[in-house]
mmCIF file of C-alpha atoms and ligand atoms in Angstrom:
data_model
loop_
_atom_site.group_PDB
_atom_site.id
_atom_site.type_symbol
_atom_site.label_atom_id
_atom_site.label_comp_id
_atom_site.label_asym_id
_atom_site.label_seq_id
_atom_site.Cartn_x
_atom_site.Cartn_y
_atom_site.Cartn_z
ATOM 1 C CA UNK A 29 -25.882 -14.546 -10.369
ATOM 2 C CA UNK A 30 -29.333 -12.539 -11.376
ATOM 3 C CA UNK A 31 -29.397 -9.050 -11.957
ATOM 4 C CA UNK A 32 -31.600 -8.115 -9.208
ATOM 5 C CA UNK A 33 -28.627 -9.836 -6.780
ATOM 6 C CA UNK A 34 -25.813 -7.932 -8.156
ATOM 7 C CA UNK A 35 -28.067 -4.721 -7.758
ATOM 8 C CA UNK A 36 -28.688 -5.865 -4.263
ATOM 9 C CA UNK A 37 -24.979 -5.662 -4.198
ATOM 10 C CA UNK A 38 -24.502 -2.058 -5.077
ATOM 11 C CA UNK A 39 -27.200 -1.428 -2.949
ATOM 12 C CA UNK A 40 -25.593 -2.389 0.158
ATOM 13 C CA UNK A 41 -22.250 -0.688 -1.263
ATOM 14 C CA UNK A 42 -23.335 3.166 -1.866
ATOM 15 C CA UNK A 43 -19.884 4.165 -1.763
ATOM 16 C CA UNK A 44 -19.243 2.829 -4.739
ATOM 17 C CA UNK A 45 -21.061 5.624 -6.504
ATOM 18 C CA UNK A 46 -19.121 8.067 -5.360
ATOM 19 C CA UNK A 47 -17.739 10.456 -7.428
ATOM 20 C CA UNK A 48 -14.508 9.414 -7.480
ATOM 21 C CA UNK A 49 -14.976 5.457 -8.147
ATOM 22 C CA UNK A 50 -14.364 4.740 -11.936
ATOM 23 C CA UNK A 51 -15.014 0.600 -13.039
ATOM 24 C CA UNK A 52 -14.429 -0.605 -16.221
ATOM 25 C CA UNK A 53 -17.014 -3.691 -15.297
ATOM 26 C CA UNK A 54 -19.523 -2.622 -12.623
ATOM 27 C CA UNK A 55 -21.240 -6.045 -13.177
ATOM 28 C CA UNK A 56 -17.789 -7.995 -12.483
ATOM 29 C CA UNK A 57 -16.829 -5.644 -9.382
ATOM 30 C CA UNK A 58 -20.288 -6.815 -7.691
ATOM 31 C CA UNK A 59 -20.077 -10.635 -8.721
ATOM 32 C CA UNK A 60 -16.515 -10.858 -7.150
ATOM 33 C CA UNK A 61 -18.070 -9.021 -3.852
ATOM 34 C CA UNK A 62 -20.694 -11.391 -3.891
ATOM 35 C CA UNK A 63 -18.675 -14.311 -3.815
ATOM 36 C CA UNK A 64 -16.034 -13.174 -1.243
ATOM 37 C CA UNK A 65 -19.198 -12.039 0.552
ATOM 38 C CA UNK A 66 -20.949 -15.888 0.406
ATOM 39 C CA UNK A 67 -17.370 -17.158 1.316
ATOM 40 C CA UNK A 68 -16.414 -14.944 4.574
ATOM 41 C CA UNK A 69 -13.867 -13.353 6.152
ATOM 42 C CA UNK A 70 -12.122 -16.693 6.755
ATOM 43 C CA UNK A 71 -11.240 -17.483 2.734
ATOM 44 C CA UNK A 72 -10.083 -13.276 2.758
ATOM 45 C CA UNK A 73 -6.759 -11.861 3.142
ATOM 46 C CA UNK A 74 -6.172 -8.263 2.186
ATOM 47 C CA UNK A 75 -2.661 -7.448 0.078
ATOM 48 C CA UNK A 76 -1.784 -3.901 0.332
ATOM 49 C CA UNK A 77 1.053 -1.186 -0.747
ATOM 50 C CA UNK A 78 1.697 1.404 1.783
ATOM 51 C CA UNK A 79 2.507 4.914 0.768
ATOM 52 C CA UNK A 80 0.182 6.881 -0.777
ATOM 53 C CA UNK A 81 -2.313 3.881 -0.789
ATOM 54 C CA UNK A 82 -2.503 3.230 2.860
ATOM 55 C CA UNK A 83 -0.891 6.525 3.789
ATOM 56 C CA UNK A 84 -2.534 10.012 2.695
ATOM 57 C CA UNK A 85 -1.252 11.411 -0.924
ATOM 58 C CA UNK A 86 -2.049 14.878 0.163
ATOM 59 C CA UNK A 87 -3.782 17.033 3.181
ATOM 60 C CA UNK A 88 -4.600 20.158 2.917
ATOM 61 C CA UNK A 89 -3.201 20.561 -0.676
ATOM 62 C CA UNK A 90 0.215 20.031 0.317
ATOM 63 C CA UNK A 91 1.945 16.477 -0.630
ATOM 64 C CA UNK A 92 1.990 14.222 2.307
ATOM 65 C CA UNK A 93 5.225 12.120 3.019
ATOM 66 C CA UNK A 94 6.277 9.004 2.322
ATOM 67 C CA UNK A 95 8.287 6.971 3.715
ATOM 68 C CA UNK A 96 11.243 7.888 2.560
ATOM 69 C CA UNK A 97 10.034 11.816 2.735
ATOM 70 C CA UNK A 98 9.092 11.547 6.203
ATOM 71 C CA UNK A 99 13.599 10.727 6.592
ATOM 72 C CA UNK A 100 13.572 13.694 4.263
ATOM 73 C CA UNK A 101 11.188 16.196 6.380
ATOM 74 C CA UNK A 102 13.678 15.130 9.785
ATOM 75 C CA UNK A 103 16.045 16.394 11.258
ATOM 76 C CA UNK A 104 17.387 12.865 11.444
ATOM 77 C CA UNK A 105 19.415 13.613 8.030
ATOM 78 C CA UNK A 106 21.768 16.642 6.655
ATOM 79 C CA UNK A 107 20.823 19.772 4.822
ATOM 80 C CA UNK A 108 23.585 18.045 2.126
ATOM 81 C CA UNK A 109 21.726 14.464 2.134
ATOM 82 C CA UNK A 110 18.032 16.530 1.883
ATOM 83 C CA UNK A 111 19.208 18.378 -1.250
ATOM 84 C CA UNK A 112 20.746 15.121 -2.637
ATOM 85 C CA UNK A 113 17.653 13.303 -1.759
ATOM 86 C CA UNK A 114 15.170 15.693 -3.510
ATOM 87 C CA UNK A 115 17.589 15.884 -7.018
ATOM 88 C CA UNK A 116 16.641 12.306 -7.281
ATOM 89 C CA UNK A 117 13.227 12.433 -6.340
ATOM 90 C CA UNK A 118 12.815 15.226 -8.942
ATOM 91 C CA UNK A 119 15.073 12.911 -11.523
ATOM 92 C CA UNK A 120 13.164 9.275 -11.213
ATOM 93 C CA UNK A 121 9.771 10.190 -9.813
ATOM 94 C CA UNK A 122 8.566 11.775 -13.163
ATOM 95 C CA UNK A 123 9.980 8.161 -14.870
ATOM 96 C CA UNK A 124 7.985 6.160 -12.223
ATOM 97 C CA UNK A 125 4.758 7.705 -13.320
ATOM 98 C CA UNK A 126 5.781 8.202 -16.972
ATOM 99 C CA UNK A 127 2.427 6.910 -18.568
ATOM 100 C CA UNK A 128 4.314 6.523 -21.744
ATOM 101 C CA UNK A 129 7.149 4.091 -20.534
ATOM 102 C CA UNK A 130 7.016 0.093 -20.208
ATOM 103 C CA UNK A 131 7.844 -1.387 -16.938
ATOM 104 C CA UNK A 132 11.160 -3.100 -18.617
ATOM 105 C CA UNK A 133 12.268 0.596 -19.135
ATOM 106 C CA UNK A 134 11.317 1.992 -15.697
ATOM 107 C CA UNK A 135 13.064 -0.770 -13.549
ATOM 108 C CA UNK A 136 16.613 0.434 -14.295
ATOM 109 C CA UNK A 137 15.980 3.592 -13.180
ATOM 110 C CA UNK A 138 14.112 2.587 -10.126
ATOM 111 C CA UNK A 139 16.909 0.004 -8.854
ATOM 112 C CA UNK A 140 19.524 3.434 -9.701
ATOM 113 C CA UNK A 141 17.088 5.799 -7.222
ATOM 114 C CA UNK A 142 16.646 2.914 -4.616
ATOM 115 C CA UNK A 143 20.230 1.850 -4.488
ATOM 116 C CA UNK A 144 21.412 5.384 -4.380
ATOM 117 C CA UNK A 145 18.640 7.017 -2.086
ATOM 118 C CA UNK A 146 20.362 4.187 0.814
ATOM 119 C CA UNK A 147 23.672 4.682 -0.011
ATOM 120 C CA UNK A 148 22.659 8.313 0.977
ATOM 121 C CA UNK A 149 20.735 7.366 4.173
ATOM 122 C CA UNK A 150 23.694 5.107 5.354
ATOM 123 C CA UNK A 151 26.273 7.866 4.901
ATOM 124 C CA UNK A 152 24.181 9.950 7.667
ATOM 125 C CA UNK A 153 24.739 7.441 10.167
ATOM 126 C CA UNK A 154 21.175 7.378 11.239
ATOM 127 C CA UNK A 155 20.412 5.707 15.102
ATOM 128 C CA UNK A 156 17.451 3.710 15.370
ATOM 129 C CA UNK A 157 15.797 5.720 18.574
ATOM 130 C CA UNK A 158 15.851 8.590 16.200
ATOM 131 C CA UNK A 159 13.094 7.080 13.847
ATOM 132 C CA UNK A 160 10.453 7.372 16.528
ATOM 133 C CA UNK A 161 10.900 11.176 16.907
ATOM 134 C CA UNK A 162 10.913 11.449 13.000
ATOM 135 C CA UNK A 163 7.995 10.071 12.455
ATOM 136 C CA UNK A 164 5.833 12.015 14.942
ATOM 137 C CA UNK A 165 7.407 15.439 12.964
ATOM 138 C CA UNK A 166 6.614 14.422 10.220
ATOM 139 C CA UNK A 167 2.604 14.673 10.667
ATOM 140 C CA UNK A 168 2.324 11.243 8.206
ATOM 141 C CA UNK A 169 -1.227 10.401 7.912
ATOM 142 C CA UNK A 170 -2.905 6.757 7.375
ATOM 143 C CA UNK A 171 -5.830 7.626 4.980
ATOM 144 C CA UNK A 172 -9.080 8.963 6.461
ATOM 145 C CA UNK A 173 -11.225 5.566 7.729
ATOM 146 C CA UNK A 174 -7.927 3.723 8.706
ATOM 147 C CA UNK A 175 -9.372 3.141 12.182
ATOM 148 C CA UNK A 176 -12.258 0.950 10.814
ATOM 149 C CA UNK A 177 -9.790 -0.919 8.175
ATOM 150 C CA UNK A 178 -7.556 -1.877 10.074
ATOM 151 C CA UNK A 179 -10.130 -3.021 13.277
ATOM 152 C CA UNK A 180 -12.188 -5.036 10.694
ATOM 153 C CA UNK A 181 -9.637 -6.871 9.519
ATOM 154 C CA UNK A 182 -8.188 -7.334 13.104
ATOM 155 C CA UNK A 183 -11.908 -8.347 14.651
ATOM 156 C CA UNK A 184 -12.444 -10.818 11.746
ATOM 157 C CA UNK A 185 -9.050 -12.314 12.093
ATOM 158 C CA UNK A 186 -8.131 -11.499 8.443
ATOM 159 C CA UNK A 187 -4.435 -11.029 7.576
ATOM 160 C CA UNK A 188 -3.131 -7.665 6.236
ATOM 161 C CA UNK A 189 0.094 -8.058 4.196
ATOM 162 C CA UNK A 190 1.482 -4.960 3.413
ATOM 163 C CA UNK A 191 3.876 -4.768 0.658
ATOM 164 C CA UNK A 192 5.960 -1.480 0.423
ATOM 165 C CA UNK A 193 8.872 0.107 -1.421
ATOM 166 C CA UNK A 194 9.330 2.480 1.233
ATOM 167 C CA UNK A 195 11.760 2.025 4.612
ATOM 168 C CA UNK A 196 10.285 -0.707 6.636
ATOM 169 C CA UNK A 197 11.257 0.658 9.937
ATOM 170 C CA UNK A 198 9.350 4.189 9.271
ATOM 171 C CA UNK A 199 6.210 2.832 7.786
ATOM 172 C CA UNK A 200 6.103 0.353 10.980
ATOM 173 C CA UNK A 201 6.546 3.398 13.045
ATOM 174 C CA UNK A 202 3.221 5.133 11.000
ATOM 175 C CA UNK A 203 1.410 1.939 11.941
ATOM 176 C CA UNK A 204 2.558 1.975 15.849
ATOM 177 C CA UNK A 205 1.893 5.387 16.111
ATOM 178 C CA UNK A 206 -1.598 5.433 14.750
ATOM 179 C CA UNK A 207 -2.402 2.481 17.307
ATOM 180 C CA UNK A 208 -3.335 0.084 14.663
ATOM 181 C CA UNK A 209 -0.018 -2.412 14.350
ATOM 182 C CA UNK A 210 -2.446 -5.574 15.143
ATOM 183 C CA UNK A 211 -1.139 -8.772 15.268
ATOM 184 C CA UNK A 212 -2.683 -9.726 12.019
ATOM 185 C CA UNK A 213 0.070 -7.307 10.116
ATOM 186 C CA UNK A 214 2.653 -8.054 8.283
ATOM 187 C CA UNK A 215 5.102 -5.918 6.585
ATOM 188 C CA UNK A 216 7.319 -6.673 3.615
ATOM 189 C CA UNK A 217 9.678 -4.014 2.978
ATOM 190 C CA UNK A 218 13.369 -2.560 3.100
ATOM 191 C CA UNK A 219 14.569 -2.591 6.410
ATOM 192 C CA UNK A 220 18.014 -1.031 7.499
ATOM 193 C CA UNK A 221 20.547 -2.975 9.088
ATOM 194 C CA UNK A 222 21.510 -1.891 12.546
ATOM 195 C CA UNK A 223 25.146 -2.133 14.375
ATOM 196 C CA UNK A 224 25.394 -2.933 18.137
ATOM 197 C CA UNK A 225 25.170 0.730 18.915
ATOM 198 C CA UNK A 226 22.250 1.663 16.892
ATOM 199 C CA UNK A 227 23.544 2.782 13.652
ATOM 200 C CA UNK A 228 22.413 1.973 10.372
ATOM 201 C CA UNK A 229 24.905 0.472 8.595
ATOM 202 C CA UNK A 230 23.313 -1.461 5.560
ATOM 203 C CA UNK A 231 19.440 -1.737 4.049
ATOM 204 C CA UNK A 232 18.656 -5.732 4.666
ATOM 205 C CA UNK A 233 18.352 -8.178 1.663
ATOM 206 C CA UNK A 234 17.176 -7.033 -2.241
ATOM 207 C CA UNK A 235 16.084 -3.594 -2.775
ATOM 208 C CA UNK A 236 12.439 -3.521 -2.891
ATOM 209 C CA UNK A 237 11.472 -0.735 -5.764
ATOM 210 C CA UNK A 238 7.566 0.296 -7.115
ATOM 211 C CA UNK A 239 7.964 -2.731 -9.392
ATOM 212 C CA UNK A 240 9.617 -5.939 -8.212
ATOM 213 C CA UNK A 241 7.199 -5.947 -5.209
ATOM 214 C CA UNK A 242 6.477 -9.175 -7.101
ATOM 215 C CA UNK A 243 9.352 -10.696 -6.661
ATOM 216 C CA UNK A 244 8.955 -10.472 -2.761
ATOM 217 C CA UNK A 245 4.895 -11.639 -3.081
ATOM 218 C CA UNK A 246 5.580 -15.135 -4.634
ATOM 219 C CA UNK A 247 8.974 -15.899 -2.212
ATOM 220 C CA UNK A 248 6.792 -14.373 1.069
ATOM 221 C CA UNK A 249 2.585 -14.781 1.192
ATOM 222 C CA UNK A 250 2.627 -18.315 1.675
ATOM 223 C CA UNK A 251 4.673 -18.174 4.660
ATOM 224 C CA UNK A 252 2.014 -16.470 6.548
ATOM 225 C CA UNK A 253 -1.069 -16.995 4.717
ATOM 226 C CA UNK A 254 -2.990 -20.318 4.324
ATOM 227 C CA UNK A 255 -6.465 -21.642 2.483
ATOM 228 C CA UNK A 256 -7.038 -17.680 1.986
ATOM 229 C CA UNK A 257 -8.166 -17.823 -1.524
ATOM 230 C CA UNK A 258 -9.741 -14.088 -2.073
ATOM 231 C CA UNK A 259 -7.997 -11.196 -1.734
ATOM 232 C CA UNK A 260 -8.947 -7.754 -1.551
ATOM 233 C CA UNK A 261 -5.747 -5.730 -3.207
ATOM 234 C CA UNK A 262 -4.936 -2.025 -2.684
ATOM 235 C CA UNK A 263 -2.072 -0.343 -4.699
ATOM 236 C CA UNK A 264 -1.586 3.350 -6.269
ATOM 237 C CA UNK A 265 1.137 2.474 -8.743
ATOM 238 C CA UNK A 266 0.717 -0.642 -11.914
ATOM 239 C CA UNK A 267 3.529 -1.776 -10.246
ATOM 240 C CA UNK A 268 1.192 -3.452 -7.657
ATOM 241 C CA UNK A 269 -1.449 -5.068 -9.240
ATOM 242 C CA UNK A 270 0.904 -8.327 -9.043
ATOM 243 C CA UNK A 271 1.555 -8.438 -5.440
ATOM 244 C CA UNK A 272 -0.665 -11.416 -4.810
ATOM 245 C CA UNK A 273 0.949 -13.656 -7.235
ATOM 246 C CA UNK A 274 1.942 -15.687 -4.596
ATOM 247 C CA UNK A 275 -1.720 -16.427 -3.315
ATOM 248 C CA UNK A 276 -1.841 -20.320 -4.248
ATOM 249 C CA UNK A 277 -5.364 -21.242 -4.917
ATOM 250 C CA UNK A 278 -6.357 -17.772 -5.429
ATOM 251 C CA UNK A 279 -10.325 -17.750 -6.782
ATOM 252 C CA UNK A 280 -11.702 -14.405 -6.700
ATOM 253 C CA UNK A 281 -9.301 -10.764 -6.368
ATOM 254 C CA UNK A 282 -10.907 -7.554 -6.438
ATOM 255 C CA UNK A 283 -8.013 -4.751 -7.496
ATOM 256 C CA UNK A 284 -8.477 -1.577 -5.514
ATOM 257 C CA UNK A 285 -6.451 1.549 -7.203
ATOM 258 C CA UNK A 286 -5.741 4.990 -5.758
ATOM 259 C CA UNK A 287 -5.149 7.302 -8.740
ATOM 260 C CA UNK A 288 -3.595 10.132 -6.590
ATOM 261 C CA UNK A 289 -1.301 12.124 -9.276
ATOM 262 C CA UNK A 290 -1.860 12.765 -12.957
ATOM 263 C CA UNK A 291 -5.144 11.649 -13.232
ATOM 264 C CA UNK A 292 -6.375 12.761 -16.424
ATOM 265 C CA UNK A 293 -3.150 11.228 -18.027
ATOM 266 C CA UNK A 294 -3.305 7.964 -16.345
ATOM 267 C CA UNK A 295 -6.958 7.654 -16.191
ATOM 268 C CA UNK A 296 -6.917 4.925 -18.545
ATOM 269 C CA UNK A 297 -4.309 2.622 -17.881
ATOM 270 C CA UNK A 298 -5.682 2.422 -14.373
ATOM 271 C CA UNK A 299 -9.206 1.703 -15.216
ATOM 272 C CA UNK A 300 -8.041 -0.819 -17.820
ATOM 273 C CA UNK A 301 -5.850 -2.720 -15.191
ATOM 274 C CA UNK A 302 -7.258 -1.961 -11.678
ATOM 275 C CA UNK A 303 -11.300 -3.236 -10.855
ATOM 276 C CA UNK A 304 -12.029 -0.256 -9.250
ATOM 277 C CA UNK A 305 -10.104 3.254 -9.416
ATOM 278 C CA UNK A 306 -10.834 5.415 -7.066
ATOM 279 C CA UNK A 307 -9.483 9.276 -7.879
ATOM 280 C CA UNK A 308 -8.144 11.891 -5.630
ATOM 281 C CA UNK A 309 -9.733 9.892 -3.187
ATOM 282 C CA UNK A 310 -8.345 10.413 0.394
ATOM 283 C CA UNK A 311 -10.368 8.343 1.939
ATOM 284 C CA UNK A 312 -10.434 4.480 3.070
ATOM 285 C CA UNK A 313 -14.448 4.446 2.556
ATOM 286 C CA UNK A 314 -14.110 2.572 -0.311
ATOM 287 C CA UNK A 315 -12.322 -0.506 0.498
ATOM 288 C CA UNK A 316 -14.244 -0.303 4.155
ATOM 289 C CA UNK A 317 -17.934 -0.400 2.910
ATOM 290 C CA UNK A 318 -16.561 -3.804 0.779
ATOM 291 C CA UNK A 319 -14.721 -5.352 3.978
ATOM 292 C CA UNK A 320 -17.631 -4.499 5.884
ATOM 293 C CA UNK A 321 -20.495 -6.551 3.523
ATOM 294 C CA UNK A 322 -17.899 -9.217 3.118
ATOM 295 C CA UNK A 323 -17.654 -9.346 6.985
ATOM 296 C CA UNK A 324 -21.407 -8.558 7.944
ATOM 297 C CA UNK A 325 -22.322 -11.848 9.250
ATOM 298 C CA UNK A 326 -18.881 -12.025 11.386
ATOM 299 C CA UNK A 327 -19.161 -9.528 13.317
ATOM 300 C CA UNK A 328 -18.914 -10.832 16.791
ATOM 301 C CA UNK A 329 -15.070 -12.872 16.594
ATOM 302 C CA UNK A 330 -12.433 -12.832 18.940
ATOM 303 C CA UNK A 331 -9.860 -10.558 17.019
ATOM 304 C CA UNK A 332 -6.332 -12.794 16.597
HETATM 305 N N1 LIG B 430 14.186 7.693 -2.426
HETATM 306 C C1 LIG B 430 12.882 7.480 -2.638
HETATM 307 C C2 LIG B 430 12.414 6.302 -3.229
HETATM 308 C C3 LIG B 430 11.051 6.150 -3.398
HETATM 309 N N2 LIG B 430 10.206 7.112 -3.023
HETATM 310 C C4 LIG B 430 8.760 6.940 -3.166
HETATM 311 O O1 LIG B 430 8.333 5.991 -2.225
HETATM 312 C C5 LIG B 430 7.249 5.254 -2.735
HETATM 313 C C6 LIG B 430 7.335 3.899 -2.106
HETATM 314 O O2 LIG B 430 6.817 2.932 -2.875
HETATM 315 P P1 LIG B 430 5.430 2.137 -2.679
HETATM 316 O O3 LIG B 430 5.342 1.281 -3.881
HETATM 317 O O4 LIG B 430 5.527 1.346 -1.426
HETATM 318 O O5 LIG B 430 4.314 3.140 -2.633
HETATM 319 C C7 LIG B 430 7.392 5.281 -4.266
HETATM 320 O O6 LIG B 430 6.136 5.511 -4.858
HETATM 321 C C8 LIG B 430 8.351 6.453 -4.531
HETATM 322 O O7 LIG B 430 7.738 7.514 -5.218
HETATM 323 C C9 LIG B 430 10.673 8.268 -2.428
HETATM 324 O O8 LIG B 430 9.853 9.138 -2.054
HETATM 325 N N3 LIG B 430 12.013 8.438 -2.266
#
């Protein structure tokens, strides 16, 4: 591809000079749009993580929720489980970002705060029908532009996987509630386990932490996805860069990273592994000025 194409590209794609966009390989960003561009929404599936990356990391300057923090902000849980809740937030969160710790060393920690944040949740006896209420306290936010994301990839029939470490149930709830649970979704997450009255009783299946979404990717994409050989991908931790290892046939991937918390730190780990990091970015205008070149000629489908 010529020069004056790929500047064509970032033409088309001002957004991508935004302050906040960092690429390590402007020239390799704009090739890979091109070709999921000249290949159309119909070879594209979009791979995403949920909190903080779909989900607002802060409004305001306060912290928004995640999943597990909108449980936390409820009234759906005890003052006892809150303050039990928040001493292991404060003990693993700092080793989930720790810049200066391999994955290998994170993951033991990470299964410890997953396995005990739900043997928490499950002592509180928490009824299904309560989830809906929680979530509208909470004041959770999909990211500014969610609207247009998610109607994009619903109009151009283009599947949205979403892979999360957070409580399946809630983060479906975010989606309902925001209007945009489209057909074309599908979540991969830990779900609780309900008794005949309503109760959680049990989270379902393997505990899905920051970094074994992997794990879930290769056993789940191809169930839902075929002949979709680019992928858009959207993550805010290194522990999602892998989630479309399970893409057979994959061509072209374009890594989107939110870099939401300890920028300067981490500024270079995610530029080295991510195509294009996008800092204290709040927005979705990023990832919808690419959908929407890649989709430009589509425009006019019936949505699935
Ligand atoms: N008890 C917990 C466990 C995890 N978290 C946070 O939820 C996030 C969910 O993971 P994604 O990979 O889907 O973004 C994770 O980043 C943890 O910080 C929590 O708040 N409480």
């Amino acid at each position: 591809m010529g020069l004056i194409e790929l500047k064509v590209v970032l033409l088309q794609i001002p957004e991508l000079k935004h302050a906040s966009v960092r690429m390590r390989d402007g020239g390799r960003v704009e090739t890979i749009i091109e070709h999921m561009r000249r290949e159309g929404p119909n070879a594209l599936q979009v791979i995403s993580d949920f909190d903080m990356t779909l989900t607002r990391f802060a409004h305001k300057g306060t912290r928004c929720p995640t999943s597990y923090g909108i449980l936390h902000s409820s009234t759906v849980i005890s003052e006892d489980c809150k303050a039990k809740m928040s001493d292991l937030f404060d003990l693993y969160y700092p080793v989930e970002i720790n810049n200066s710790m391999s994955v290998e060393e994170k993951i033991p920690h990470m299964e410890e705060w997953w396995t005990r944040a739900h043997d928490l949740l499950i002592k509180e006896q928490i009824r299904k029908d309560q989830l809906v209420q929680a979530v509208r306290d909470s004041g959770a936010m999909l990211r500014e532009g969610y609207k247009s994301f998610f109607d994009v990839l619903r109009w151009n029939s283009v599947p949205l996987l979403i892979f999360s470490a957070g409580v399946g149930d809630i983060l479906e709830e975010v989606i309902t509630e925001h209007g945009v649970f489209h057909p074309n979704v599908r979540v991969f997450s830990n779900y609780m386990d309900f008794d005949q009255h309503g109760v959680v009783r049990a989270f379902k299946g393997d505990v899905i932490h920051t970094f074994n979404k992997r794990e879930g990717a290769l056993q789940n994409t191809q169930q839902f996805v075929h002949d979709r050989s680019n992928v858009l991908l959207l993550g805010d931790s290194l522990g999602d860069l892998d989630m479309a290892d399970g893409v057979q046939g994959l061509r072209n991937i374009l890594r989107i990273g939110y870099l939401n918390d300890k920028v300067e730190e981490r500024r270079e780990a995610y530029v080295k592994s991510y195509d294009i990091v996008l800092e204290k970015d709040e927005t979705l205008d990023v990832p919808n000025a690419i959908l929407n070149y890649i989709t430009a000629e589509k425009r006019d489908h019936t949505p699935v």
